[in-house]
PDB file of C-alpha atoms in Angstrom:
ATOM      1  CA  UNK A   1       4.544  48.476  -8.964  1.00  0.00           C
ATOM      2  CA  UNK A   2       8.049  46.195  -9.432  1.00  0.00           C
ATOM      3  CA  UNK A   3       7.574  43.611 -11.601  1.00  0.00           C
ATOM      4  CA  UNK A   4      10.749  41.701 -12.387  1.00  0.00           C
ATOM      5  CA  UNK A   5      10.560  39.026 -15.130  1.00  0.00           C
ATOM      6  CA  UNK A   6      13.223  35.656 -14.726  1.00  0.00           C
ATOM      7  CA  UNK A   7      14.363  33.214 -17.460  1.00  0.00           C
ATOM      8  CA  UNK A   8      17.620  31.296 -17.853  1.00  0.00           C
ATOM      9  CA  UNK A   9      20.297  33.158 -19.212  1.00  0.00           C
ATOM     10  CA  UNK A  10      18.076  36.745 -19.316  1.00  0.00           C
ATOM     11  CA  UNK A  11      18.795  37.288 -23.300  1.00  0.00           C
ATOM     12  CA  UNK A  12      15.839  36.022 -24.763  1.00  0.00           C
ATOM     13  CA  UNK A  13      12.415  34.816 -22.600  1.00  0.00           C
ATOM     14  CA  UNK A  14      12.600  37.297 -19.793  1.00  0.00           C
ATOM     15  CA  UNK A  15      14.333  40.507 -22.108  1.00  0.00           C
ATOM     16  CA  UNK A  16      11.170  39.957 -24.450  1.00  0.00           C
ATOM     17  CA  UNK A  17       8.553  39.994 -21.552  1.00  0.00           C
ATOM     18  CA  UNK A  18      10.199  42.701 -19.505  1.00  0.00           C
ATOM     19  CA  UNK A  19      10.069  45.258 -22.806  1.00  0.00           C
ATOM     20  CA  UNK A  20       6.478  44.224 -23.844  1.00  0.00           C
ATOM     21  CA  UNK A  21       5.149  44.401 -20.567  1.00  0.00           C
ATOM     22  CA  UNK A  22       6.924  48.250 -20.237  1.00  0.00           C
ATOM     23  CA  UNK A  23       5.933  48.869 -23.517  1.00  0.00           C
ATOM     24  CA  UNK A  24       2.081  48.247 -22.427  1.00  0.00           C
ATOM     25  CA  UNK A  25       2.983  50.086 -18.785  1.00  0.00           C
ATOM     26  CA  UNK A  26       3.684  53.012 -21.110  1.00  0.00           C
ATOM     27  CA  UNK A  27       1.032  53.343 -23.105  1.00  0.00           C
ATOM     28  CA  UNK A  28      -1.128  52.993 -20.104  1.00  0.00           C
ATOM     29  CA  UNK A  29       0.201  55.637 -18.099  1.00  0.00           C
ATOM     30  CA  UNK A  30       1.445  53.368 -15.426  1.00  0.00           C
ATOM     31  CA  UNK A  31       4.251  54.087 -13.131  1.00  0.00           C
ATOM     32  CA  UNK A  32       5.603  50.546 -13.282  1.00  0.00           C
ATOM     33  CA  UNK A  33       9.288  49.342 -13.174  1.00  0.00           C
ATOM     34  CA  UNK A  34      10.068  46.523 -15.587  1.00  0.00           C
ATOM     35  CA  UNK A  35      13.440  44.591 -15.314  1.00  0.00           C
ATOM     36  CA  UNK A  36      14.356  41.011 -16.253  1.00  0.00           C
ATOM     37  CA  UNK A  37      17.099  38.769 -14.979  1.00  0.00           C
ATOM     38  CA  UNK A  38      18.311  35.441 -15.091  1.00  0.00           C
ATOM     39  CA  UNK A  39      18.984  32.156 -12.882  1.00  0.00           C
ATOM     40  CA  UNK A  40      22.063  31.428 -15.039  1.00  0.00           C
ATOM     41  CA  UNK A  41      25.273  34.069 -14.924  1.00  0.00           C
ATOM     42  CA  UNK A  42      26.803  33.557 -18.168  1.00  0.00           C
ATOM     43  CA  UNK A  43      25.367  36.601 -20.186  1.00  0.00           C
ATOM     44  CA  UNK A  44      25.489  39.132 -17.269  1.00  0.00           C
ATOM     45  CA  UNK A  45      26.335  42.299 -18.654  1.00  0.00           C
ATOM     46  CA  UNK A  46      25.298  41.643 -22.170  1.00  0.00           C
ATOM     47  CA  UNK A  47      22.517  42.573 -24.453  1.00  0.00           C
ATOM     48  CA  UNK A  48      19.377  40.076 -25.129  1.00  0.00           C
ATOM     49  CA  UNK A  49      19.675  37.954 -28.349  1.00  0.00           C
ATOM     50  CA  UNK A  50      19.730  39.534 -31.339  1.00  0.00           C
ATOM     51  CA  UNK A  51      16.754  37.261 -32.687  1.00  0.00           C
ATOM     52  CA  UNK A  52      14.843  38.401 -29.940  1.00  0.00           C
ATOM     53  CA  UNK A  53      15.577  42.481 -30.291  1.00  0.00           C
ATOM     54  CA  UNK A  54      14.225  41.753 -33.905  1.00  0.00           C
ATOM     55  CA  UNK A  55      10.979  40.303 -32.641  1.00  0.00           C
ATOM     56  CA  UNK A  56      10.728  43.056 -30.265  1.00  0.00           C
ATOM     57  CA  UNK A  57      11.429  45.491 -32.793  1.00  0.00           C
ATOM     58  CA  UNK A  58       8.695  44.074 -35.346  1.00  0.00           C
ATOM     59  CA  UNK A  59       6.138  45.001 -32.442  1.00  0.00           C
ATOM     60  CA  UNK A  60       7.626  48.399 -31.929  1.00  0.00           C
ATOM     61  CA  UNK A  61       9.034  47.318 -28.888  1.00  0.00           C
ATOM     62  CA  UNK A  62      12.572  48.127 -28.298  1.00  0.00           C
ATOM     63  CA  UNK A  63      14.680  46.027 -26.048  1.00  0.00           C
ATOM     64  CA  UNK A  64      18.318  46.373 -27.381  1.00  0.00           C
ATOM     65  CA  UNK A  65      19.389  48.963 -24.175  1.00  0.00           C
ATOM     66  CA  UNK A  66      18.843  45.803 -21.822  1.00  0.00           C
ATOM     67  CA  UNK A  67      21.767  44.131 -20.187  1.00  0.00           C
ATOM     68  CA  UNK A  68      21.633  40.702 -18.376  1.00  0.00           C
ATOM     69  CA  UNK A  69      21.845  40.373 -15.001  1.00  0.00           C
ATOM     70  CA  UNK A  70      22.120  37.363 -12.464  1.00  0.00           C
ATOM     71  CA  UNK A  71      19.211  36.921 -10.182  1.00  0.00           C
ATOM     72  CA  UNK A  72      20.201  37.188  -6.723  1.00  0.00           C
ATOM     73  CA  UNK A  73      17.991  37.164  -3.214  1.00  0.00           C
ATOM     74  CA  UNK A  74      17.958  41.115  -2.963  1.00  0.00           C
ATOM     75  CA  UNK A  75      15.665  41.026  -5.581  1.00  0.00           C
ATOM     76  CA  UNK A  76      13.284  39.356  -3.321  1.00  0.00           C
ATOM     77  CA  UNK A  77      12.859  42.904  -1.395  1.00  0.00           C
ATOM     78  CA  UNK A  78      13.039  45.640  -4.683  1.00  0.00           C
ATOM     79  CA  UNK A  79       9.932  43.769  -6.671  1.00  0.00           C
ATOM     80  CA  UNK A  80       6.685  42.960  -5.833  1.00  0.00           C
ATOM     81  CA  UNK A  81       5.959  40.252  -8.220  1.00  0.00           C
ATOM     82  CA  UNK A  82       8.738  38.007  -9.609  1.00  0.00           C
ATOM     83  CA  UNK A  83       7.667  36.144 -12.884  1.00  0.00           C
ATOM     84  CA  UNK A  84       9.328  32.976 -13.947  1.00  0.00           C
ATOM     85  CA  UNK A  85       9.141  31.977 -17.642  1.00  0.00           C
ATOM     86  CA  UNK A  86       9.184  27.977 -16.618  1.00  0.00           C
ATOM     87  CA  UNK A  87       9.515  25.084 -13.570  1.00  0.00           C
ATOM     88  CA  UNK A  88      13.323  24.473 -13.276  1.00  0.00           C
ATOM     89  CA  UNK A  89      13.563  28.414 -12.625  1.00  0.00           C
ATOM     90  CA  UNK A  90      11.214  28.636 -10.400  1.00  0.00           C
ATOM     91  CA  UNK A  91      12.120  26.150  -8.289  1.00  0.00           C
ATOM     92  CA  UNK A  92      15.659  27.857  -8.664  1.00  0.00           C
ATOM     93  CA  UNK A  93      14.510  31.040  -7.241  1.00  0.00           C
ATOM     94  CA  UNK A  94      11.857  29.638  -4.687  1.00  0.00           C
ATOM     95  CA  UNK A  95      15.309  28.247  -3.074  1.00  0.00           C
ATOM     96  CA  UNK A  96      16.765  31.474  -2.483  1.00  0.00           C
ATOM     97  CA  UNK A  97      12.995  32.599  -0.734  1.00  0.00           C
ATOM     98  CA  UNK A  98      13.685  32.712   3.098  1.00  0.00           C
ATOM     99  CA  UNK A  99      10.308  33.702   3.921  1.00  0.00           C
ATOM    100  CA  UNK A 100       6.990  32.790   3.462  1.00  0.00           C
ATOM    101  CA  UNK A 101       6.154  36.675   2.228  1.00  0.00           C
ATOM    102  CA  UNK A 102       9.272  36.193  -0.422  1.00  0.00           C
ATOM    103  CA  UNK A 103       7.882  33.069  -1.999  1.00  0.00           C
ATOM    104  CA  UNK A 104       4.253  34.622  -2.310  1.00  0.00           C
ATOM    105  CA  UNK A 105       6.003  37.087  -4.702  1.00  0.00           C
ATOM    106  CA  UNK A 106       7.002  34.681  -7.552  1.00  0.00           C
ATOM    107  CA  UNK A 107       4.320  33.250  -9.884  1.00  0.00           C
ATOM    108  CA  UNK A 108       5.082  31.503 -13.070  1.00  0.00           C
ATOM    109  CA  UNK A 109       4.605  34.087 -16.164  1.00  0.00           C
ATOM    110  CA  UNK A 110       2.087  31.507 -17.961  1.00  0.00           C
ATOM    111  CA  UNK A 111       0.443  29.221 -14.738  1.00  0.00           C
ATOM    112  CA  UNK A 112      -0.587  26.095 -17.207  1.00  0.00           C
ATOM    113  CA  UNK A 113       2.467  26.127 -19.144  1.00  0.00           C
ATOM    114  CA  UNK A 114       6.266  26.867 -19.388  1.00  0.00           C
ATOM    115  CA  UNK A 115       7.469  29.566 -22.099  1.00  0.00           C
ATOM    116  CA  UNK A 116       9.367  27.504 -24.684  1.00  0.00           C
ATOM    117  CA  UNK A 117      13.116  28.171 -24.641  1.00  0.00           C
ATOM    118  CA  UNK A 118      14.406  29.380 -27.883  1.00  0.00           C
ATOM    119  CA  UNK A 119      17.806  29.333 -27.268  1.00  0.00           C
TER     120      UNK A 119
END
């Protein structure tokens, strides 16, 4: 299983979900791959917050090692699900889907609600 989670600038919503939800694959025994990205380009290469590696870190989680990347269509074909923390960024990234079989992929991470930006 691919799971990749999607937020705005990849340094605080989506970092935070992609290391809790590999935390839990761990403990579990799963052979899941957890990554995160973002709709916006302007952190790419750089670590997540440093408010949320400290919320992370209070949970045991540790998400420090990640590094922002830009979402881009390829990603479309390497996951099988494609979580979006809110509306604007999922429409962003249902409008690089092509096909029908792309679009079933993404999902909004909460389905009644958006994850609040803390940035």
């Amino acid at each position: 299983m691919k799971i990749l989670m999607v937020c705005l600038g990849n340094i605080c919503r989506s970092p935070l979900a992609h290391g809790v939800l590999q935390h839990l694959a761990n403990e579990k025994g799963l052979n899941w791959e957890i990554d995160s990205a973002g709709t916006g380009d302007w952190h790419v290469g750089q670590a997540p917050d440093r408010r949320s590696i400290a919320v992370a870190k209070k949970y045991g989680v540790d998400i420090s090692k990640q590094q922002a990347q830009f979402f881009i269509a390829d990603f479309f074909e390497k996951y099988d699900h494609i979580l979006v923390m809110d509306s604007q960024n999922y429409a962003d990234v249902m409008a690089l889907a092509k096909t029908e079989e792309q679009k079933s992929k993404v999902k909004l991470f909460l389905l009644d609600n958006a994850v609040p930006d803390p940035y």
